[in-house]
Coordinates of C-alpha atoms and ligand atoms in Angstrom, one line a residue:
M228 CA -56.0 124.3 12.4
R229 CA -52.6 122.5 12.6
V230 CA -52.7 118.9 11.5
L231 CA -49.9 116.3 11.5
F232 CA -50.8 113.6 8.9
A233 CA -48.7 110.6 9.7
T234 CA -48.4 107.9 7.1
A235 CA -46.2 105.0 5.9
E236 CA -46.7 106.1 2.2
A237 CA -47.5 109.2 0.2
W238 CA -47.5 109.5 -3.6
P239 CA -45.2 110.3 -5.4
L240 CA -42.6 109.7 -2.6
A241 CA -43.6 106.1 -1.9
K242 CA -46.8 104.2 -2.8
T243 CA -48.0 100.6 -2.8
G244 CA -51.7 101.3 -2.9
G245 CA -54.5 103.7 -2.3
L246 CA -53.1 105.1 1.0
G247 CA -50.3 106.7 -1.0
D248 CA -52.9 108.5 -3.2
V249 CA -55.0 109.6 -0.2
A250 CA -52.0 111.0 1.6
F251 CA -51.2 113.2 -1.3
G252 CA -54.7 114.2 -2.4
L253 CA -56.2 114.8 1.0
T254 CA -53.2 116.8 2.4
R255 CA -53.1 118.9 -0.7
A256 CA -56.8 119.6 -0.6
L257 CA -56.6 120.5 3.2
A258 CA -53.7 122.9 2.5
E259 CA -55.8 124.5 -0.2
L260 CA -58.6 125.0 2.4
G261 CA -56.1 126.9 4.5
C262 CA -55.2 124.2 6.9
D263 CA -51.6 124.1 8.2
V264 CA -51.1 120.4 7.4
R265 CA -47.7 118.7 7.6
L266 CA -47.0 115.1 6.5
L267 CA -44.7 112.7 8.3
M268 CA -43.4 109.7 6.5
P269 CA -40.2 107.6 6.7
A270 CA -37.2 108.6 4.6
Y271 CA -37.2 105.6 2.2
P272 CA -34.5 105.6 -0.4
G273 CA -35.2 108.3 -3.1
A274 CA -38.0 110.0 -1.2
A275 CA -35.9 113.1 -0.1
E276 CA -34.7 113.7 -3.7
Q277 CA -38.3 114.2 -4.8
L278 CA -39.2 116.9 -2.2
D279 CA -39.8 120.4 -3.3
G280 CA -37.4 122.9 -1.7
P281 CA -36.1 124.3 0.3
V282 CA -35.0 120.9 1.6
R283 CA -32.9 120.8 4.8
R284 CA -32.0 118.2 7.4
R285 CA -32.8 118.9 11.0
Q286 CA -31.2 117.0 13.9
V287 CA -33.2 117.2 17.1
Q288 CA -31.4 116.2 20.3
R289 CA -33.7 114.3 22.5
P290 CA -32.4 112.7 25.7
G291 CA -30.9 109.4 24.7
E292 CA -32.3 109.4 21.2
P293 CA -31.6 112.0 18.5
V294 CA -34.2 112.3 15.8
A295 CA -33.3 113.4 12.3
L296 CA -35.9 114.9 10.0
I297 CA -35.6 115.9 6.4
E298 CA -37.8 118.9 5.8
G299 CA -39.3 119.9 2.5
R300 CA -42.6 120.1 0.6
L301 CA -44.8 117.5 -1.1
P302 CA -44.1 118.0 -4.8
G303 CA -46.3 120.6 -6.5
T304 CA -48.1 121.5 -3.2
A305 CA -47.9 123.7 -0.2
V306 CA -47.9 120.7 2.1
G307 CA -44.9 120.6 4.5
V308 CA -43.2 117.2 4.8
W309 CA -40.9 115.7 7.4
L310 CA -39.2 112.5 6.5
L311 CA -38.0 110.5 9.4
D312 CA -34.4 109.9 8.6
D313 CA -33.3 106.7 10.3
P314 CA -31.2 104.9 7.8
P315 CA -30.8 101.6 9.7
L316 CA -34.6 101.3 9.8
F317 CA -35.8 102.8 6.5
A318 CA -32.9 103.2 4.0
R319 CA -33.4 99.8 2.4
V320 CA -33.7 98.7 -1.2
G321 CA -37.2 97.1 -1.6
G322 CA -40.6 98.3 -0.6
P323 CA -41.9 100.3 2.4
Y324 CA -43.0 97.1 4.1
G325 CA -40.8 94.3 2.7
T326 CA -38.2 93.1 0.2
A327 CA -38.7 93.4 -3.5
R328 CA -39.7 89.7 -3.5
G329 CA -42.6 90.6 -1.2
D330 CA -41.3 89.2 2.2
A331 CA -42.1 91.5 5.1
W332 CA -39.1 93.2 6.8
P333 CA -38.5 91.1 10.0
D334 CA -38.3 94.3 12.1
N335 CA -41.5 96.0 11.0
H336 CA -42.5 96.2 14.6
W337 CA -39.5 98.4 15.4
R338 CA -39.7 100.4 12.2
F339 CA -43.3 101.4 12.7
C340 CA -43.2 101.6 16.5
R341 CA -40.5 104.2 15.9
L342 CA -42.6 106.1 13.3
S343 CA -45.6 106.2 15.7
Q344 CA -43.3 107.4 18.5
V345 CA -41.9 110.3 16.4
A346 CA -45.4 111.2 15.2
A347 CA -46.5 111.5 18.8
A348 CA -43.5 113.6 19.8
L349 CA -43.7 115.9 16.7
A350 CA -47.4 116.4 17.1
A351 CA -47.1 117.3 20.8
G352 CA -44.4 119.9 20.0
D353 CA -41.6 118.0 21.7
L354 CA -39.3 118.1 18.7
L355 CA -39.7 121.4 16.9
D356 CA -41.2 124.8 17.5
W357 CA -44.4 123.5 15.8
R358 CA -47.2 121.5 17.4
A359 CA -50.4 120.0 16.1
D360 CA -54.0 120.6 17.1
V361 CA -54.8 117.2 15.6
L362 CA -52.6 114.2 14.9
H363 CA -54.2 112.2 12.0
G364 CA -52.7 108.7 11.9
N365 CA -53.3 106.1 9.2
D366 CA -53.4 102.3 9.4
W367 CA -51.4 100.1 11.7
Q368 CA -48.1 101.7 10.8
T369 CA -48.8 104.8 12.8
A370 CA -51.5 103.4 15.1
L371 CA -49.4 103.4 18.3
A372 CA -49.1 107.2 18.3
P373 CA -52.1 107.8 20.7
V374 CA -50.5 105.3 23.1
F375 CA -47.4 107.5 23.4
L376 CA -49.7 110.5 24.0
R377 CA -51.8 108.9 26.6
G378 CA -52.3 110.8 29.8
R379 CA -50.6 114.0 28.6
A380 CA -52.7 117.1 29.4
D381 CA -51.1 119.1 26.6
R382 CA -51.6 116.4 23.9
P383 CA -53.2 117.1 20.5
A384 CA -56.5 115.5 19.6
T385 CA -56.0 112.2 17.8
V386 CA -57.9 111.1 14.6
F387 CA -57.2 107.6 13.2
G388 CA -57.9 106.7 9.5
I389 CA -58.7 103.1 8.9
H390 CA -57.9 102.3 5.2
N391 CA -57.9 98.6 5.5
L392 CA -58.8 96.6 8.6
A393 CA -57.3 93.4 7.1
Y394 CA -53.9 94.7 8.0
R395 CA -53.8 94.9 11.8
G396 CA -50.1 95.1 12.5
L397 CA -50.0 91.7 14.3
F398 CA -46.7 90.6 15.9
P399 CA -45.7 87.9 18.4
G400 CA -46.6 88.7 22.0
E401 CA -42.9 88.2 23.0
F402 CA -42.1 91.4 21.2
Y403 CA -44.4 93.5 23.5
P404 CA -42.0 94.1 26.4
R405 CA -39.3 95.2 24.0
L406 CA -41.4 97.9 22.4
G407 CA -41.3 100.4 25.3
L408 CA -45.1 100.2 25.6
P409 CA -46.9 100.5 29.0
P410 CA -47.0 97.1 30.7
E411 CA -50.5 97.7 31.9
L412 CA -51.7 97.8 28.3
W413 CA -50.8 94.2 27.8
S414 CA -54.4 92.9 28.0
P415 CA -57.4 92.3 25.7
E416 CA -58.7 95.8 26.7
G417 CA -55.3 97.2 25.6
L418 CA -53.0 96.1 22.8
E419 CA -53.2 92.4 23.1
F420 CA -55.1 90.4 20.5
F421 CA -55.3 86.7 21.3
G422 CA -51.8 86.5 22.6
Q423 CA -50.3 88.7 19.9
V424 CA -49.8 92.5 19.9
A425 CA -52.0 94.3 17.5
F426 CA -50.6 97.8 16.6
I427 CA -54.0 98.9 15.2
K428 CA -55.5 98.6 18.6
G429 CA -53.3 101.4 19.8
S430 CA -55.7 103.7 17.8
L431 CA -58.9 101.7 17.8
V432 CA -58.8 101.9 21.6
F433 CA -57.1 105.2 22.3
A434 CA -57.7 107.6 19.4
D435 CA -60.3 110.2 20.1
T436 CA -61.9 109.8 16.7
L437 CA -62.0 106.9 14.2
V438 CA -62.7 107.5 10.5
T439 CA -62.8 105.1 7.6
V440 CA -62.9 105.7 3.9
S441 CA -66.6 105.1 3.2
P442 CA -69.8 105.1 5.1
T443 CA -70.7 101.5 4.1
Y444 CA -67.3 100.2 5.3
A445 CA -67.8 102.1 8.6
R446 CA -70.9 99.9 9.1
E447 CA -69.5 96.7 7.7
I448 CA -66.5 96.7 10.1
Q449 CA -68.8 96.5 13.0
T450 CA -69.9 93.0 11.8
P451 CA -68.0 89.7 12.0
A452 CA -67.8 89.3 8.2
F453 CA -65.6 92.4 7.9
G454 CA -64.3 93.1 11.4
W455 CA -61.3 90.7 11.5
G456 CA -62.1 90.0 15.2
L457 CA -62.2 93.7 16.0
E458 CA -65.9 94.2 15.2
G459 CA -66.9 94.2 18.9
L460 CA -64.4 97.0 19.7
L461 CA -65.5 99.0 16.6
H462 CA -69.1 98.6 17.5
H463 CA -68.3 99.8 21.1
R464 CA -66.7 102.9 19.6
R465 CA -69.4 103.5 17.0
D466 CA -70.3 107.0 18.4
R467 CA -66.8 108.1 17.4
L468 CA -66.5 106.1 14.1
Y469 CA -67.2 108.0 10.9
G470 CA -67.1 107.2 7.2
I471 CA -65.8 109.7 4.7
V472 CA -65.5 108.6 1.1
N473 CA -62.1 109.3 -0.6
G474 CA -61.8 111.8 -3.4
I475 CA -59.3 111.6 -6.2
D476 CA -56.7 113.9 -7.4
T477 CA -58.3 115.3 -10.5
D478 CA -55.0 116.8 -11.8
T479 CA -53.1 113.5 -11.7
W480 CA -56.2 111.5 -12.9
N481 CA -57.5 113.7 -15.7
P482 CA -58.2 112.1 -19.1
G483 CA -58.2 115.5 -20.7
R484 CA -54.5 116.1 -19.8
D485 CA -52.9 112.8 -19.0
P486 CA -49.3 112.5 -20.3
H487 CA -49.5 108.7 -20.0
L488 CA -52.3 108.4 -22.6
A489 CA -52.0 107.8 -26.4
A490 CA -55.0 110.1 -26.8
C491 CA -56.6 112.5 -24.3
Y492 CA -60.3 113.2 -24.2
D493 CA -62.7 115.1 -21.9
R494 CA -65.9 113.5 -23.1
P495 CA -66.8 110.0 -24.4
D496 CA -64.8 109.6 -27.6
D497 CA -64.6 106.3 -29.5
R498 CA -61.6 107.5 -31.5
A499 CA -59.5 108.4 -28.5
R500 CA -60.6 105.1 -26.8
A501 CA -59.5 103.1 -29.9
A502 CA -56.0 104.8 -29.8
N503 CA -55.7 104.1 -26.1
R504 CA -56.9 100.6 -26.6
R505 CA -54.1 100.0 -29.1
A506 CA -51.6 101.3 -26.6
V507 CA -52.9 98.9 -24.0
A508 CA -52.9 96.0 -26.4
R509 CA -49.3 96.7 -27.3
A510 CA -48.2 97.0 -23.7
V511 CA -49.8 93.8 -22.4
G512 CA -49.7 91.7 -25.6
L513 CA -53.2 91.5 -27.0
D514 CA -54.1 90.8 -30.6
A515 CA -55.8 93.6 -32.6
G516 CA -59.6 93.3 -32.5
D517 CA -62.8 95.1 -32.0
G518 CA -64.3 93.2 -29.1
P519 CA -64.5 94.7 -25.7
V520 CA -61.4 95.0 -23.5
L521 CA -61.8 94.3 -19.8
G522 CA -59.2 95.9 -17.6
F523 CA -57.9 95.1 -14.1
V524 CA -55.3 97.0 -12.1
G525 CA -54.5 96.3 -8.5
R526 CA -52.6 94.5 -5.8
L527 CA -52.8 90.8 -6.3
V528 CA -54.3 89.7 -3.0
E529 CA -57.3 87.7 -2.0
Q530 CA -59.2 91.0 -1.3
K531 CA -59.3 92.0 -4.9
G532 CA -61.1 88.9 -6.3
V533 CA -58.8 88.2 -9.2
D534 CA -59.6 84.6 -8.8
L535 CA -63.2 85.4 -9.6
I536 CA -62.1 86.9 -12.9
L537 CA -60.0 83.8 -13.7
A538 CA -63.0 81.6 -12.9
A539 CA -65.1 83.6 -15.3
L540 CA -62.5 83.7 -18.0
P541 CA -63.8 81.0 -20.5
R542 CA -67.2 82.7 -20.5
L543 CA -65.8 86.2 -20.8
L544 CA -63.7 85.1 -23.8
A545 CA -66.7 83.3 -25.3
N546 CA -68.4 86.7 -25.3
G547 CA -65.5 88.0 -27.5
A548 CA -63.8 90.0 -24.7
Q549 CA -60.1 90.4 -24.3
L550 CA -58.5 91.0 -20.9
A551 CA -55.7 93.3 -19.8
F552 CA -54.2 92.7 -16.3
L553 CA -51.7 94.8 -14.4
G554 CA -50.7 93.9 -10.8
S555 CA -48.3 92.4 -8.4
G556 CA -48.6 90.7 -5.1
E557 CA -49.1 87.1 -3.9
H558 CA -47.0 84.6 -5.9
R559 CA -49.9 82.2 -6.4
L560 CA -52.1 84.8 -8.0
E561 CA -49.2 86.1 -10.2
A562 CA -48.6 82.5 -11.3
A563 CA -52.3 82.0 -12.1
L564 CA -52.4 85.1 -14.2
R565 CA -49.2 84.2 -16.1
A566 CA -50.7 80.8 -16.8
A567 CA -53.9 82.3 -18.2
A568 CA -51.8 84.5 -20.5
E569 CA -50.0 81.4 -21.8
Q570 CA -53.3 79.5 -22.2
Y571 CA -55.0 82.3 -24.1
P572 CA -52.2 84.2 -26.0
G573 CA -53.4 87.4 -27.6
Q574 CA -56.6 87.3 -25.7
V575 CA -55.4 87.6 -22.1
G576 CA -52.5 90.1 -21.6
V577 CA -50.7 90.2 -18.2
V578 CA -48.1 92.6 -16.9
I579 CA -46.8 91.6 -13.5
G580 CA -45.2 94.6 -11.7
Y581 CA -45.9 98.1 -10.7
D582 CA -46.3 100.5 -13.6
E583 CA -48.0 103.8 -13.1
A584 CA -48.2 104.8 -16.8
L585 CA -49.8 101.5 -17.7
A586 CA -52.3 101.8 -14.9
H587 CA -53.5 105.1 -16.5
Q588 CA -53.5 103.6 -19.9
I589 CA -55.6 100.6 -18.8
E590 CA -58.1 103.0 -17.2
A591 CA -58.5 104.8 -20.5
G592 CA -58.1 102.0 -23.0
S593 CA -60.5 99.4 -21.6
D594 CA -64.2 99.2 -22.2
L595 CA -65.0 98.0 -18.7
F596 CA -63.0 98.0 -15.5
L597 CA -63.2 94.8 -13.4
M598 CA -63.1 95.2 -9.6
P599 CA -64.9 92.2 -8.0
S600 CA -63.4 92.9 -4.5
R601 CA -64.5 90.7 -1.6
F602 CA -64.3 93.8 0.5
E603 CA -63.2 97.4 -0.4
P604 CA -62.8 100.1 2.3
C605 CA -63.2 102.7 -0.4
G606 CA -61.3 101.8 -3.6
L607 CA -59.8 104.5 -5.9
N608 CA -59.5 102.5 -9.1
Q609 CA -63.3 102.5 -9.7
L610 CA -63.3 106.3 -9.2
Y611 CA -60.4 106.6 -11.7
S612 CA -62.3 104.3 -14.2
L613 CA -65.5 106.3 -13.8
R614 CA -63.6 109.5 -14.5
Y615 CA -61.9 107.9 -17.5
G616 CA -65.3 106.9 -19.0
T617 CA -64.7 103.2 -18.3
P618 CA -67.7 101.9 -16.4
P619 CA -66.7 99.6 -13.5
V620 CA -68.0 96.2 -12.8
V621 CA -67.9 95.7 -9.0
Y622 CA -69.2 93.7 -6.1
P623 CA -71.2 96.3 -4.1
T624 CA -69.3 96.3 -0.9
G625 CA -67.7 99.2 1.1
G626 CA -66.8 102.2 -1.0
L627 CA -67.8 100.3 -4.2
A628 CA -71.4 100.2 -2.9
D629 CA -71.2 103.9 -2.2
T630 CA -69.8 105.1 -5.5
V631 CA -71.0 102.7 -8.2
V632 CA -74.7 102.6 -9.2
D633 CA -75.9 99.8 -11.3
V634 CA -77.2 100.8 -14.7
D635 CA -80.0 98.3 -14.8
A636 CA -81.2 99.2 -11.3
D637 CA -81.1 102.9 -12.1
P638 CA -81.3 103.5 -15.9
H639 CA -81.0 107.3 -15.5
G640 CA -78.4 107.5 -12.8
G641 CA -76.4 104.3 -13.2
N642 CA -72.6 104.5 -13.9
G643 CA -71.5 100.9 -13.7
F644 CA -72.5 97.3 -13.0
H645 CA -72.9 95.2 -9.8
L646 CA -72.2 91.5 -9.3
A647 CA -75.2 89.7 -7.7
A648 CA -72.8 87.5 -5.8
L649 CA -69.1 86.8 -5.2
A650 CA -68.7 84.2 -7.8
G651 CA -67.2 83.8 -11.3
A652 CA -70.6 83.1 -12.8
A653 CA -72.0 86.3 -11.3
L654 CA -69.1 88.3 -12.7
A655 CA -69.7 86.8 -16.1
A656 CA -73.4 87.6 -15.9
A657 CA -72.7 91.3 -14.9
V658 CA -70.2 91.7 -17.8
E659 CA -72.8 90.2 -20.2
R660 CA -75.4 92.7 -18.9
A661 CA -72.9 95.5 -19.5
L662 CA -72.1 94.3 -23.0
V663 CA -75.8 94.6 -24.0
H664 CA -75.5 98.3 -23.3
W665 CA -72.1 98.5 -24.8
Q666 CA -73.5 97.4 -28.2
D667 CA -75.7 100.5 -28.3
R668 CA -73.1 103.3 -28.8
S669 CA -75.3 106.2 -27.9
A670 CA -76.7 104.6 -24.8
W671 CA -73.2 103.6 -23.8
Q672 CA -71.8 107.1 -24.2
A673 CA -74.6 108.3 -21.9
I674 CA -73.4 105.9 -19.2
Q675 CA -69.8 106.9 -19.8
A676 CA -70.7 110.6 -19.6
R677 CA -72.5 110.1 -16.2
G678 CA -69.4 108.5 -14.8
M679 CA -67.1 111.2 -16.1
A680 CA -69.2 113.9 -14.7
G681 CA -69.3 112.5 -11.2
A682 CA -67.9 114.8 -8.5
Y683 CA -64.9 113.0 -7.1
S684 CA -62.5 115.8 -6.3
W685 CA -61.0 115.9 -2.8
T686 CA -62.6 119.2 -1.9
A687 CA -65.8 118.0 -0.4
S688 CA -64.1 115.1 1.5
A689 CA -61.4 117.5 2.8
Q690 CA -64.1 119.8 4.2
A691 CA -65.6 116.8 5.9
Y692 CA -62.2 116.0 7.4
Q693 CA -61.8 119.6 8.6
E694 CA -65.1 119.4 10.3
L695 CA -64.0 116.1 12.0
Y696 CA -60.8 117.7 13.1
R697 CA -62.7 120.6 14.7
L698 CA -65.1 118.2 16.4
S699 CA -62.2 116.1 17.7
A700 CA -60.2 119.1 19.0
R701 CA -63.3 120.3 20.8
G702 CA -64.2 117.0 22.4
R703 CA -60.6 115.9 23.0
G704 CA -60.2 113.2 25.6
S705 CA -63.9 113.3 26.7
Ligands
ADP980 P1 -55.8 99.5 -2.5 O1 -55.4 100.7 -1.8 O2 -56.5 98.5 -1.8 O3 -54.6 98.9 -3.2 P2 -57.2 101.4 -4.3 O4 -58.1 101.1 -5.4 O5 -57.7 102.3 -3.2 O6 -56.8 100.0 -3.7 O7 -55.9 102.0 -4.8 C1 -55.0 101.4 -5.6 C2 -54.0 102.4 -6.2 O8 -52.8 101.7 -6.5 C3 -54.5 103.0 -7.4 O9 -53.9 104.3 -7.6 C4 -53.9 102.0 -8.5 O10 -53.8 102.6 -9.7 C5 -52.5 101.7 -7.9 N1 -52.0 100.4 -8.3 C6 -52.2 99.2 -7.7 N2 -51.5 98.3 -8.3 C7 -50.8 98.9 -9.2 C8 -49.8 98.4 -10.2 N3 -49.4 97.2 -10.3 N4 -49.2 99.4 -11.0 C9 -49.6 100.7 -10.9 N5 -50.5 101.1 -10.0 C10 -51.1 100.3 -9.2
GLC981 C1 -56.9 100.7 1.3 C2 -58.1 100.1 0.7 C3 -58.8 100.9 -0.4 C4 -58.8 102.4 -0.1 C5 -57.3 102.8 0.2 C6 -57.2 104.3 0.5 O1 -55.7 100.2 0.8 O2 -58.0 98.7 0.4 O3 -60.1 100.4 -0.5 O4 -59.3 103.1 -1.2 O5 -56.9 102.1 1.3 O6 -58.1 104.7 1.5

């Protein structure tokens, strides 16, 4: 099975969130299962330098539009990588999608239309002497690829991964004629979405198979509350819509051998946790203490419910807790967190920015991991926290509902705590329930041990993807 995995990010080359982790972990696991999987991503600054060798640049002459690809391997894996080397579009200082200040690049429609176009051409065998049986695109940035393959008898099957429906790749309708897309697709049945062009529809309408990152989210996105206006289309395509829960890369996220930790451990261990807790306290600026530390790591956007944590803050602090936050994103949420740290010095510690080492430390050095997301397609942070023996406190939506079992609802199988509602008071109540168990060290260690023992490796999910590829290749276009 030959698979082209097209993505806008892949750890460690480029990452802003979970898609980067999935691109690495899933392709690596697929390669280990014997799949000939290649990854296509833009050549952002610094990405080529991290590839494993041999690294070479290939210039492909296409009528009117040469394509340059940098070829290598994903670090530490057998996964072949092609970086689309188009410096005017991708060699920019800043993030994959915008400036360092967080403003979207004004030509994102061009940048990712181009990525989709090259993904289609590569997968169809137009560029190199390799062609794919399956093109697996991910999120709106590669969603136009099936449009470019439409009507070709020799095309590969197309699978589209929905990691977050909130990002639909919406651009002004005036852009449409300039994108080289078929004029007849400018309609609500095609790529139009209330007068705008929605890149994601390129795949929601035209991909053979749709797959999202948890079974619950696959159901939720067929409803108005989670569908962002696309619920009707997704419901219409429900026979081709699957949910496969993400795995985690158990080498990168292994508390027994994690170079970022002050102390490693492979079973619940209060002494290691105390050392890691001290490291977190130093890094984010918390006073020494022996109350529980509540950790948060994530993109600071509405989705993640940081505002609920802030609403619950007085009650959490009254319970003797300290809070450690790491994140970056919307300016208003960054400012609100900074203000909380100023209001409660030594009790609330905040680091604004992207810091991989600190993310690992917070997973290991907190007593509870807070993740009150309003919606969560899968979520990886709760899986990391389970594996690190830090029970997560979550709102049971999407992948959080599929991976976190409430301890009070299931005393023998529970691994975390559910909020009863999306509100600060409900978060405080869930934390208070958790702290009752936390006081009892041996009961707590049993909860930690259950989380740590959970099977989160990519192997099972990669097998499910392989099955999906087979199914799609067989039923292509039907
Ligand atoms: P999402 O993809 O919606 O951001 P996930 O939980 O699936 O949520 O994945 C988030 C990933 O990004 C995790 O690997 C998390 O550790 C990482 N991450 C998010 N924000 C930061 C940050 N500020 N610093 C370091 N890592 C971060
Ligand atoms: C998205 C989602 C997150 C998911 C990740 C990887 O960014 O918000 O829930 O885990 O993609 O699939």
